[in-house]
PDB file of C-alpha atoms and ligand atoms in Angstrom:
ATOM      1  CA  MET A 505     -83.695 -72.659   1.238  1.00  0.00           C
ATOM      2  CA  LYS A 506     -84.222 -70.424  -1.790  1.00  0.00           C
ATOM      3  CA  ILE A 507     -87.355 -68.275  -2.017  1.00  0.00           C
ATOM      4  CA  VAL A 508     -88.379 -67.209  -5.502  1.00  0.00           C
ATOM      5  CA  GLU A 509     -91.271 -65.329  -7.087  1.00  0.00           C
ATOM      6  CA  SER A 510     -90.828 -65.164 -10.862  1.00  0.00           C
ATOM      7  CA  ILE A 511     -90.648 -68.104 -13.280  1.00  0.00           C
ATOM      8  CA  PRO A 512     -87.122 -67.200 -14.533  1.00  0.00           C
ATOM      9  CA  GLU A 513     -85.873 -67.105 -10.909  1.00  0.00           C
ATOM     10  CA  LEU A 514     -87.594 -70.442 -10.270  1.00  0.00           C
ATOM     11  CA  ARG A 515     -85.988 -72.009 -13.382  1.00  0.00           C
ATOM     12  CA  LYS A 516     -82.548 -70.812 -12.315  1.00  0.00           C
ATOM     13  CA  GLU A 517     -82.913 -72.499  -8.910  1.00  0.00           C
ATOM     14  CA  LEU A 518     -84.459 -75.654 -10.410  1.00  0.00           C
ATOM     15  CA  SER A 519     -81.455 -76.070 -12.709  1.00  0.00           C
ATOM     16  CA  LYS A 520     -79.270 -76.561  -9.632  1.00  0.00           C
ATOM     17  CA  LEU A 521     -81.443 -79.328  -8.128  1.00  0.00           C
ATOM     18  CA  ALA A 522     -80.836 -83.070  -8.408  1.00  0.00           C
ATOM     19  CA  HIS A 523     -83.723 -85.220  -9.662  1.00  0.00           C
ATOM     20  CA  PRO A 524     -86.095 -86.696  -8.648  1.00  0.00           C
ATOM     21  CA  ILE A 525     -87.771 -83.501  -7.525  1.00  0.00           C
ATOM     22  CA  GLY A 526     -90.666 -83.889  -5.089  1.00  0.00           C
ATOM     23  CA  PHE A 527     -93.195 -81.045  -5.338  1.00  0.00           C
ATOM     24  CA  VAL A 528     -95.775 -79.944  -2.781  1.00  0.00           C
ATOM     25  CA  PRO A 529     -98.251 -77.331  -4.065  1.00  0.00           C
ATOM     26  CA  THR A 530     -99.980 -75.403  -1.270  1.00  0.00           C
ATOM     27  CA  MET A 531    -102.084 -72.308  -0.718  1.00  0.00           C
ATOM     28  CA  GLY A 532    -100.040 -71.426   2.388  1.00  0.00           C
ATOM     29  CA  TYR A 533    -101.017 -71.084   6.054  1.00  0.00           C
ATOM     30  CA  LEU A 534     -99.311 -74.409   6.538  1.00  0.00           C
ATOM     31  CA  HIS A 535    -100.405 -76.954   9.119  1.00  0.00           C
ATOM     32  CA  GLU A 536     -99.348 -80.488  10.029  1.00  0.00           C
ATOM     33  CA  GLY A 537    -101.256 -81.823   7.000  1.00  0.00           C
ATOM     34  CA  HIS A 538     -99.051 -79.822   4.611  1.00  0.00           C
ATOM     35  CA  LEU A 539     -95.925 -80.580   6.601  1.00  0.00           C
ATOM     36  CA  SER A 540     -96.644 -84.316   6.374  1.00  0.00           C
ATOM     37  CA  LEU A 541     -96.593 -83.912   2.562  1.00  0.00           C
ATOM     38  CA  VAL A 542     -93.288 -82.036   2.706  1.00  0.00           C
ATOM     39  CA  ARG A 543     -91.816 -84.761   4.931  1.00  0.00           C
ATOM     40  CA  LYS A 544     -92.998 -87.458   2.522  1.00  0.00           C
ATOM     41  CA  ALA A 545     -91.431 -85.523  -0.351  1.00  0.00           C
ATOM     42  CA  ARG A 546     -88.222 -85.084   1.658  1.00  0.00           C
ATOM     43  CA  GLU A 547     -88.035 -88.826   2.427  1.00  0.00           C
ATOM     44  CA  GLY A 548     -88.466 -89.890  -1.195  1.00  0.00           C
ATOM     45  CA  ASN A 549     -86.494 -87.318  -3.185  1.00  0.00           C
ATOM     46  CA  PRO A 550     -83.125 -85.520  -3.062  1.00  0.00           C
ATOM     47  CA  SER A 551     -84.857 -82.219  -3.886  1.00  0.00           C
ATOM     48  CA  VAL A 552     -88.067 -80.681  -2.577  1.00  0.00           C
ATOM     49  CA  VAL A 553     -89.928 -77.719  -4.052  1.00  0.00           C
ATOM     50  CA  VAL A 554     -92.963 -76.166  -2.345  1.00  0.00           C
ATOM     51  CA  SER A 555     -95.260 -73.553  -3.873  1.00  0.00           C
ATOM     52  CA  ILE A 556     -97.414 -71.130  -1.917  1.00  0.00           C
ATOM     53  CA  PHE A 557    -100.194 -69.538  -3.953  1.00  0.00           C
ATOM     54  CA  ALA A 558    -103.771 -68.830  -2.853  1.00  0.00           C
ATOM     55  CA  ASN A 559    -105.213 -69.481  -6.295  1.00  0.00           C
ATOM     56  CA  PRO A 560    -108.066 -67.039  -7.043  1.00  0.00           C
ATOM     57  CA  THR A 561    -109.542 -69.119  -9.876  1.00  0.00           C
ATOM     58  CA  GLN A 562    -110.594 -71.955  -7.567  1.00  0.00           C
ATOM     59  CA  PHE A 563    -112.650 -69.636  -5.363  1.00  0.00           C
ATOM     60  CA  ALA A 564    -116.133 -68.577  -6.450  1.00  0.00           C
ATOM     61  CA  PRO A 565    -116.912 -64.843  -6.003  1.00  0.00           C
ATOM     62  CA  GLU A 566    -118.929 -65.547  -2.817  1.00  0.00           C
ATOM     63  CA  GLU A 567    -116.188 -67.754  -1.324  1.00  0.00           C
ATOM     64  CA  ASP A 568    -113.513 -66.709   1.112  1.00  0.00           C
ATOM     65  CA  LEU A 569    -110.416 -65.763  -0.972  1.00  0.00           C
ATOM     66  CA  GLU A 570    -110.036 -62.300   0.608  1.00  0.00           C
ATOM     67  CA  ASN A 571    -110.209 -63.745   4.104  1.00  0.00           C
ATOM     68  CA  TYR A 572    -108.196 -66.874   3.329  1.00  0.00           C
ATOM     69  CA  PRO A 573    -105.659 -67.079   6.171  1.00  0.00           C
ATOM     70  CA  ARG A 574    -102.089 -66.123   5.285  1.00  0.00           C
ATOM     71  CA  ASP A 575     -98.834 -66.076   7.264  1.00  0.00           C
ATOM     72  CA  ILE A 576     -95.902 -66.271   4.879  1.00  0.00           C
ATOM     73  CA  LYS A 577     -93.301 -65.591   7.567  1.00  0.00           C
ATOM     74  CA  ARG A 578     -94.466 -68.558   9.626  1.00  0.00           C
ATOM     75  CA  ASP A 579     -94.808 -70.750   6.505  1.00  0.00           C
ATOM     76  CA  LEU A 580     -91.193 -70.016   5.565  1.00  0.00           C
ATOM     77  CA  GLU A 581     -89.963 -70.813   9.074  1.00  0.00           C
ATOM     78  CA  LEU A 582     -91.781 -74.158   8.983  1.00  0.00           C
ATOM     79  CA  LEU A 583     -90.448 -74.977   5.518  1.00  0.00           C
ATOM     80  CA  THR A 584     -86.896 -74.139   6.606  1.00  0.00           C
ATOM     81  CA  THR A 585     -87.282 -76.590   9.488  1.00  0.00           C
ATOM     82  CA  GLU A 586     -88.641 -79.264   7.135  1.00  0.00           C
ATOM     83  CA  GLY A 587     -85.711 -78.763   4.760  1.00  0.00           C
ATOM     84  CA  ALA A 588     -87.460 -77.609   1.577  1.00  0.00           C
ATOM     85  CA  ASP A 589     -84.912 -76.618  -1.084  1.00  0.00           C
ATOM     86  CA  VAL A 590     -86.952 -74.078  -3.040  1.00  0.00           C
ATOM     87  CA  VAL A 591     -90.149 -72.231  -2.119  1.00  0.00           C
ATOM     88  CA  TRP A 592     -91.949 -70.615  -5.024  1.00  0.00           C
ATOM     89  CA  ILE A 593     -94.355 -67.817  -4.062  1.00  0.00           C
ATOM     90  CA  PRO A 594     -95.742 -66.478  -7.338  1.00  0.00           C
ATOM     91  CA  THR A 595     -97.971 -63.405  -7.449  1.00  0.00           C
ATOM     92  CA  VAL A 596    -101.361 -63.413  -9.176  1.00  0.00           C
ATOM     93  CA  GLU A 597     -99.696 -61.451 -12.033  1.00  0.00           C
ATOM     94  CA  VAL A 598     -97.097 -64.200 -12.487  1.00  0.00           C
ATOM     95  CA  MET A 599     -99.746 -66.927 -12.666  1.00  0.00           C
ATOM     96  CA  TYR A 600    -102.503 -65.023 -14.480  1.00  0.00           C
ATOM     97  CA  PRO A 601    -100.988 -62.093 -16.375  1.00  0.00           C
ATOM     98  CA  GLU A 602    -103.329 -59.626 -18.012  1.00  0.00           C
ATOM     99  CA  GLY A 603    -105.104 -61.204 -20.966  1.00  0.00           C
ATOM    100  CA  TYR A 604    -104.876 -64.723 -19.514  1.00  0.00           C
ATOM    101  CA  GLN A 605    -107.408 -67.020 -21.226  1.00  0.00           C
ATOM    102  CA  THR A 606    -106.357 -70.689 -21.106  1.00  0.00           C
ATOM    103  CA  TRP A 607    -108.056 -73.280 -18.914  1.00  0.00           C
ATOM    104  CA  VAL A 608    -107.495 -76.939 -18.100  1.00  0.00           C
ATOM    105  CA  GLU A 609    -110.685 -78.813 -17.314  1.00  0.00           C
ATOM    106  CA  VAL A 610    -111.249 -82.448 -16.399  1.00  0.00           C
ATOM    107  CA  GLU A 611    -114.817 -82.678 -17.605  1.00  0.00           C
ATOM    108  CA  SER A 612    -116.932 -85.291 -15.894  1.00  0.00           C
ATOM    109  CA  LEU A 613    -115.051 -85.866 -12.610  1.00  0.00           C
ATOM    110  CA  SER A 614    -115.089 -82.113 -11.923  1.00  0.00           C
ATOM    111  CA  THR A 615    -118.886 -81.960 -11.937  1.00  0.00           C
ATOM    112  CA  MET A 616    -119.455 -84.649  -9.290  1.00  0.00           C
ATOM    113  CA  LEU A 617    -119.605 -84.348  -5.468  1.00  0.00           C
ATOM    114  CA  GLU A 618    -117.884 -81.050  -4.557  1.00  0.00           C
ATOM    115  CA  GLY A 619    -118.200 -79.958  -8.183  1.00  0.00           C
ATOM    116  CA  SER A 620    -121.985 -79.954  -8.027  1.00  0.00           C
ATOM    117  CA  PHE A 621    -121.850 -77.332  -5.233  1.00  0.00           C
ATOM    118  CA  ARG A 622    -118.722 -75.521  -6.485  1.00  0.00           C
ATOM    119  CA  PRO A 623    -119.103 -75.657 -10.283  1.00  0.00           C
ATOM    120  CA  THR A 624    -115.966 -73.640 -11.174  1.00  0.00           C
ATOM    121  CA  HIS A 625    -113.718 -74.952  -8.413  1.00  0.00           C
ATOM    122  CA  PHE A 626    -111.950 -77.850 -10.119  1.00  0.00           C
ATOM    123  CA  ARG A 627    -111.356 -75.937 -13.347  1.00  0.00           C
ATOM    124  CA  GLY A 628    -109.399 -73.459 -11.206  1.00  0.00           C
ATOM    125  CA  VAL A 629    -107.539 -76.257  -9.428  1.00  0.00           C
ATOM    126  CA  THR A 630    -106.558 -78.172 -12.566  1.00  0.00           C
ATOM    127  CA  THR A 631    -105.548 -74.983 -14.384  1.00  0.00           C
ATOM    128  CA  VAL A 632    -103.279 -73.817 -11.597  1.00  0.00           C
ATOM    129  CA  VAL A 633    -101.852 -77.285 -10.911  1.00  0.00           C
ATOM    130  CA  ALA A 634    -101.076 -77.732 -14.627  1.00  0.00           C
ATOM    131  CA  LYS A 635     -99.311 -74.348 -14.626  1.00  0.00           C
ATOM    132  CA  LEU A 636     -97.390 -75.216 -11.454  1.00  0.00           C
ATOM    133  CA  PHE A 637     -96.397 -78.598 -12.944  1.00  0.00           C
ATOM    134  CA  ASN A 638     -95.267 -76.927 -16.183  1.00  0.00           C
ATOM    135  CA  ALA A 639     -93.084 -74.458 -14.317  1.00  0.00           C
ATOM    136  CA  VAL A 640     -91.602 -76.839 -11.735  1.00  0.00           C
ATOM    137  CA  GLY A 641     -91.344 -80.013 -13.840  1.00  0.00           C
ATOM    138  CA  PRO A 642     -91.404 -82.289 -10.786  1.00  0.00           C
ATOM    139  CA  ASP A 643     -90.946 -86.070 -10.860  1.00  0.00           C
ATOM    140  CA  ARG A 644     -93.395 -86.585  -7.996  1.00  0.00           C
ATOM    141  CA  ALA A 645     -96.154 -84.376  -6.606  1.00  0.00           C
ATOM    142  CA  TYR A 646     -97.782 -84.778  -3.200  1.00  0.00           C
ATOM    143  CA  PHE A 647    -101.465 -84.185  -2.391  1.00  0.00           C
ATOM    144  CA  GLY A 648    -103.565 -84.863   0.698  1.00  0.00           C
ATOM    145  CA  GLN A 649    -106.369 -87.433   0.831  1.00  0.00           C
ATOM    146  CA  LYS A 650    -108.370 -84.775   2.729  1.00  0.00           C
ATOM    147  CA  ASP A 651    -109.247 -83.319  -0.698  1.00  0.00           C
ATOM    148  CA  ALA A 652    -110.175 -86.753  -2.039  1.00  0.00           C
ATOM    149  CA  GLN A 653    -111.874 -85.547  -5.209  1.00  0.00           C
ATOM    150  CA  GLN A 654    -109.033 -83.140  -5.986  1.00  0.00           C
ATOM    151  CA  ALA A 655    -106.599 -86.074  -5.883  1.00  0.00           C
ATOM    152  CA  VAL A 656    -108.793 -88.120  -8.267  1.00  0.00           C
ATOM    153  CA  VAL A 657    -109.248 -85.174 -10.646  1.00  0.00           C
ATOM    154  CA  ILE A 658    -105.503 -84.434 -10.710  1.00  0.00           C
ATOM    155  CA  GLN A 659    -104.637 -88.084 -11.335  1.00  0.00           C
ATOM    156  CA  GLN A 660    -107.023 -88.020 -14.307  1.00  0.00           C
ATOM    157  CA  MET A 661    -105.452 -84.790 -15.608  1.00  0.00           C
ATOM    158  CA  VAL A 662    -101.966 -86.278 -15.312  1.00  0.00           C
ATOM    159  CA  ARG A 663    -103.056 -89.350 -17.309  1.00  0.00           C
ATOM    160  CA  ASP A 664    -104.952 -87.351 -19.913  1.00  0.00           C
ATOM    161  CA  LEU A 665    -102.185 -84.794 -20.504  1.00  0.00           C
ATOM    162  CA  ASN A 666     -99.301 -87.308 -20.255  1.00  0.00           C
ATOM    163  CA  TYR A 667     -97.491 -85.533 -17.458  1.00  0.00           C
ATOM    164  CA  PRO A 668     -94.481 -87.680 -16.479  1.00  0.00           C
ATOM    165  CA  ILE A 669     -95.286 -87.087 -12.805  1.00  0.00           C
ATOM    166  CA  GLU A 670     -96.073 -89.618 -10.102  1.00  0.00           C
ATOM    167  CA  ILE A 671     -98.942 -88.398  -7.938  1.00  0.00           C
ATOM    168  CA  VAL A 672     -98.535 -89.423  -4.302  1.00  0.00           C
ATOM    169  CA  VAL A 673    -101.694 -89.157  -2.200  1.00  0.00           C
ATOM    170  CA  CYS A 674    -100.966 -88.954   1.546  1.00  0.00           C
ATOM    171  CA  SER A 675    -103.236 -89.822   4.483  1.00  0.00           C
ATOM    172  CA  ILE A 676    -105.446 -87.282   6.218  1.00  0.00           C
ATOM    173  CA  ILE A 677    -103.800 -85.761   9.282  1.00  0.00           C
ATOM    174  CA  ARG A 678    -106.255 -85.251  12.137  1.00  0.00           C
ATOM    175  CA  GLU A 679    -106.263 -83.303  15.385  1.00  0.00           C
ATOM    176  CA  ASP A 680    -106.329 -85.459  18.549  1.00  0.00           C
ATOM    177  CA  ASP A 681    -110.139 -85.229  18.643  1.00  0.00           C
ATOM    178  CA  GLY A 682    -110.496 -86.402  15.040  1.00  0.00           C
ATOM    179  CA  LEU A 683    -111.038 -83.105  13.194  1.00  0.00           C
ATOM    180  CA  ALA A 684    -109.223 -83.234   9.858  1.00  0.00           C
ATOM    181  CA  MET A 685    -106.566 -80.526   9.658  1.00  0.00           C
ATOM    182  CA  SER A 686    -107.496 -77.634   7.394  1.00  0.00           C
ATOM    183  CA  SER A 687    -106.524 -73.983   7.117  1.00  0.00           C
ATOM    184  CA  ARG A 688    -110.257 -73.233   7.364  1.00  0.00           C
ATOM    185  CA  ASN A 689    -110.410 -74.641  10.923  1.00  0.00           C
ATOM    186  CA  THR A 690    -109.030 -71.272  12.089  1.00  0.00           C
ATOM    187  CA  TYR A 691    -112.402 -69.689  11.187  1.00  0.00           C
ATOM    188  CA  LEU A 692    -114.180 -71.735  13.882  1.00  0.00           C
ATOM    189  CA  ASN A 693    -114.989 -70.170  17.236  1.00  0.00           C
ATOM    190  CA  GLU A 694    -114.723 -72.245  20.406  1.00  0.00           C
ATOM    191  CA  ASN A 695    -118.235 -73.742  20.239  1.00  0.00           C
ATOM    192  CA  GLU A 696    -117.968 -74.362  16.507  1.00  0.00           C
ATOM    193  CA  ARG A 697    -114.620 -76.065  16.983  1.00  0.00           C
ATOM    194  CA  VAL A 698    -116.276 -78.543  19.379  1.00  0.00           C
ATOM    195  CA  ALA A 699    -119.242 -78.997  17.015  1.00  0.00           C
ATOM    196  CA  ALA A 700    -116.865 -79.710  14.103  1.00  0.00           C
ATOM    197  CA  ARG A 701    -115.982 -83.041  15.696  1.00  0.00           C
ATOM    198  CA  CYS A 702    -119.257 -84.402  14.345  1.00  0.00           C
ATOM    199  CA  LEU A 703    -117.737 -84.881  10.871  1.00  0.00           C
ATOM    200  CA  SER A 704    -115.062 -87.351  11.906  1.00  0.00           C
ATOM    201  CA  ARG A 705    -117.366 -88.929  14.520  1.00  0.00           C
ATOM    202  CA  GLY A 706    -119.851 -89.742  11.761  1.00  0.00           C
ATOM    203  CA  LEU A 707    -117.142 -91.118   9.477  1.00  0.00           C
ATOM    204  CA  PHE A 708    -115.592 -93.231  12.222  1.00  0.00           C
ATOM    205  CA  GLN A 709    -119.017 -94.659  13.104  1.00  0.00           C
ATOM    206  CA  ALA A 710    -119.528 -95.593   9.457  1.00  0.00           C
ATOM    207  CA  ARG A 711    -116.058 -97.187   9.432  1.00  0.00           C
ATOM    208  CA  ASP A 712    -116.888 -99.195  12.582  1.00  0.00           C
ATOM    209  CA  ALA A 713    -120.161-100.355  11.027  1.00  0.00           C
ATOM    210  CA  PHE A 714    -118.293-101.362   7.842  1.00  0.00           C
ATOM    211  CA  LEU A 715    -115.732-103.284   9.911  1.00  0.00           C
ATOM    212  CA  SER A 716    -118.625-105.063  11.665  1.00  0.00           C
ATOM    213  CA  GLY A 717    -119.976-106.190   8.297  1.00  0.00           C
ATOM    214  CA  GLU A 718    -122.349-103.408   7.227  1.00  0.00           C
ATOM    215  CA  ARG A 719    -122.087-103.071   3.438  1.00  0.00           C
ATOM    216  CA  ARG A 720    -125.183-101.131   2.335  1.00  0.00           C
ATOM    217  CA  ALA A 721    -124.257 -97.709   0.928  1.00  0.00           C
ATOM    218  CA  GLU A 722    -127.527 -96.183   2.184  1.00  0.00           C
ATOM    219  CA  THR A 723    -126.918 -97.376   5.757  1.00  0.00           C
ATOM    220  CA  LEU A 724    -123.330 -96.132   5.783  1.00  0.00           C
ATOM    221  CA  THR A 725    -124.347 -92.643   4.624  1.00  0.00           C
ATOM    222  CA  GLN A 726    -127.314 -92.653   7.031  1.00  0.00           C
ATOM    223  CA  ILE A 727    -124.956 -93.283   9.963  1.00  0.00           C
ATOM    224  CA  VAL A 728    -122.887 -90.239   8.982  1.00  0.00           C
ATOM    225  CA  SER A 729    -125.878 -88.023   8.343  1.00  0.00           C
ATOM    226  CA  ASP A 730    -127.576 -88.984  11.661  1.00  0.00           C
ATOM    227  CA  GLU A 731    -124.434 -88.059  13.570  1.00  0.00           C
ATOM    228  CA  VAL A 732    -124.064 -84.683  11.830  1.00  0.00           C
ATOM    229  CA  LYS A 733    -127.764 -83.831  12.090  1.00  0.00           C
ATOM    230  CA  ALA A 734    -127.649 -84.468  15.848  1.00  0.00           C
ATOM    231  CA  GLU A 735    -125.201 -81.561  16.138  1.00  0.00           C
ATOM    232  CA  GLU A 736    -127.072 -78.274  16.518  1.00  0.00           C
ATOM    233  CA  LEU A 737    -124.404 -76.028  14.953  1.00  0.00           C
ATOM    234  CA  ALA A 738    -123.909 -78.300  11.958  1.00  0.00           C
ATOM    235  CA  ASP A 739    -125.692 -78.047   8.625  1.00  0.00           C
ATOM    236  CA  LEU A 740    -125.039 -81.075   6.405  1.00  0.00           C
ATOM    237  CA  GLN A 741    -124.679 -80.097   2.738  1.00  0.00           C
ATOM    238  CA  TYR A 742    -124.143 -83.608   1.422  1.00  0.00           C
ATOM    239  CA  VAL A 743    -122.873 -87.033   2.348  1.00  0.00           C
ATOM    240  CA  SER A 744    -121.947 -89.433  -0.417  1.00  0.00           C
ATOM    241  CA  CYS A 745    -120.930 -93.055  -0.760  1.00  0.00           C
ATOM    242  CA  ALA A 746    -119.063 -93.275  -4.062  1.00  0.00           C
ATOM    243  CA  ASP A 747    -116.604 -95.421  -5.960  1.00  0.00           C
ATOM    244  CA  PRO A 748    -113.142 -94.237  -4.781  1.00  0.00           C
ATOM    245  CA  GLU A 749    -111.773 -94.111  -8.351  1.00  0.00           C
ATOM    246  CA  THR A 750    -114.679 -93.079 -10.567  1.00  0.00           C
ATOM    247  CA  LEU A 751    -116.572 -91.084  -7.892  1.00  0.00           C
ATOM    248  CA  VAL A 752    -119.806 -92.589  -9.210  1.00  0.00           C
ATOM    249  CA  GLU A 753    -122.439 -92.714  -6.467  1.00  0.00           C
ATOM    250  CA  LEU A 754    -123.015 -96.251  -5.161  1.00  0.00           C
ATOM    251  CA  ASP A 755    -126.144 -97.932  -3.875  1.00  0.00           C
ATOM    252  CA  GLY A 756    -126.852-101.352  -2.407  1.00  0.00           C
ATOM    253  CA  GLU A 757    -123.981-103.583  -1.291  1.00  0.00           C
ATOM    254  CA  VAL A 758    -120.484-102.083  -1.652  1.00  0.00           C
ATOM    255  CA  LYS A 759    -117.078-103.756  -1.533  1.00  0.00           C
ATOM    256  CA  SER A 760    -115.161-100.526  -1.174  1.00  0.00           C
ATOM    257  CA  CYS A 761    -116.239 -96.902  -1.111  1.00  0.00           C
ATOM    258  CA  LEU A 762    -115.308 -93.296  -0.512  1.00  0.00           C
ATOM    259  CA  ILE A 763    -117.622 -91.719   2.026  1.00  0.00           C
ATOM    260  CA  SER A 764    -117.300 -87.962   1.688  1.00  0.00           C
ATOM    261  CA  MET A 765    -119.189 -85.014   3.013  1.00  0.00           C
ATOM    262  CA  ALA A 766    -119.449 -81.236   3.282  1.00  0.00           C
ATOM    263  CA  VAL A 767    -120.860 -79.618   6.389  1.00  0.00           C
ATOM    264  CA  TYR A 768    -121.373 -76.001   7.356  1.00  0.00           C
ATOM    265  CA  ILE A 769    -120.384 -75.271  10.931  1.00  0.00           C
ATOM    266  CA  GLY A 770    -121.725 -71.751  11.254  1.00  0.00           C
ATOM    267  CA  LYS A 771    -120.391 -69.987   8.142  1.00  0.00           C
ATOM    268  CA  THR A 772    -117.423 -72.319   7.711  1.00  0.00           C
ATOM    269  CA  ARG A 773    -117.716 -75.074   5.131  1.00  0.00           C
ATOM    270  CA  LEU A 774    -115.719 -78.158   6.124  1.00  0.00           C
ATOM    271  CA  ILE A 775    -115.114 -81.321   4.111  1.00  0.00           C
ATOM    272  CA  ASP A 776    -113.936 -84.725   5.261  1.00  0.00           C
ATOM    273  CA  ASN A 777    -113.881 -88.289   3.987  1.00  0.00           C
ATOM    274  CA  ILE A 778    -112.868 -91.860   4.609  1.00  0.00           C
ATOM    275  CA  ILE A 779    -112.118 -94.734   2.261  1.00  0.00           C
ATOM    276  CA  LEU A 780    -113.520 -98.100   3.327  1.00  0.00           C
ATOM    277  CA  GLY A 781    -112.606-101.540   2.017  1.00  0.00           C
ATOM    278  CA  VAL A 782    -109.325-100.560   0.333  1.00  0.00           C
ATOM    279  CA  SER A 783    -106.154-101.769   2.031  1.00  0.00           C
TER     280      SER A 783
HETATM  281  O1  PAF B1367    -105.065 -78.353  -2.144  1.00  0.00           O
HETATM  282  C1  PAF B1367    -104.711 -77.150  -2.278  1.00  0.00           C
HETATM  283  O2  PAF B1367    -104.161 -76.516  -1.376  1.00  0.00           O
HETATM  284  C2  PAF B1367    -104.962 -76.450  -3.602  1.00  0.00           C
HETATM  285  O3  PAF B1367    -106.151 -76.859  -4.173  1.00  0.00           O
HETATM  286  C3  PAF B1367    -103.786 -76.607  -4.594  1.00  0.00           C
HETATM  287  C4  PAF B1367    -103.575 -78.053  -4.987  1.00  0.00           C
HETATM  288  C5  PAF B1367    -102.515 -76.044  -3.981  1.00  0.00           C
HETATM  289  C6  PAF B1367    -104.087 -75.809  -5.876  1.00  0.00           C
HETATM  290  O4  PAF B1367    -104.274 -74.465  -5.612  1.00  0.00           O
END
């Protein structure tokens, strides 16, 4: 496994790889969710490239970039085990050299859901992902369904900018008790970790109601919000029932939907979602 930092070093290693190249962009502190993406990439491609970069432009000043968990040594051990071919770990100077001033923005989709609470977040994501795509030139790129809106925004960017890249969106990986895996789960103390189960409990209750025939958007979101509000340590920021492709908020009877939410458990902001009615 080759570990590179600069773009020339990366290009040199890429020139030795057979196509298709499967690419997994990450911010590091890898967990089973990331590793499931690497495995998917490994299964479908002769070459696998992983990037590790905690991208400052997707964090607002009051968010947790400084405290974002990092453990490069462990990440590299895990990626060796998973058989990644190249790991690119650029510095902030490599990605945003002094004088940097170009941004990639997917306009409307970036303002919805998460975007209405984190107005600069998706501009940071699409800018860095475009730069990573430009440098790596992958044939396929792998993203987790956990960040449902991110996947939709990136698919739109790929269409709009004609990237010849297939975007593969992989299922959410959950802990045994239902909590969606996230690097941010490490911020939770013992009581908060137990409280955090309320997110998936709410979503699974909505799924069960949907499977029993409930189709009203308002009822489905109410089920989730009741479950979260019953948890003392939880503070629901939003729960939405939206079209899974356009992210437009739905009301009345739905055929399929993306139920997504953000919840503060103490100081930690967690997101989770489920898609209903899409096989
Ligand atoms: O999902 C993430 O970890 C990040 O948003 C990504 C796609 C690596 C861009 O920084």
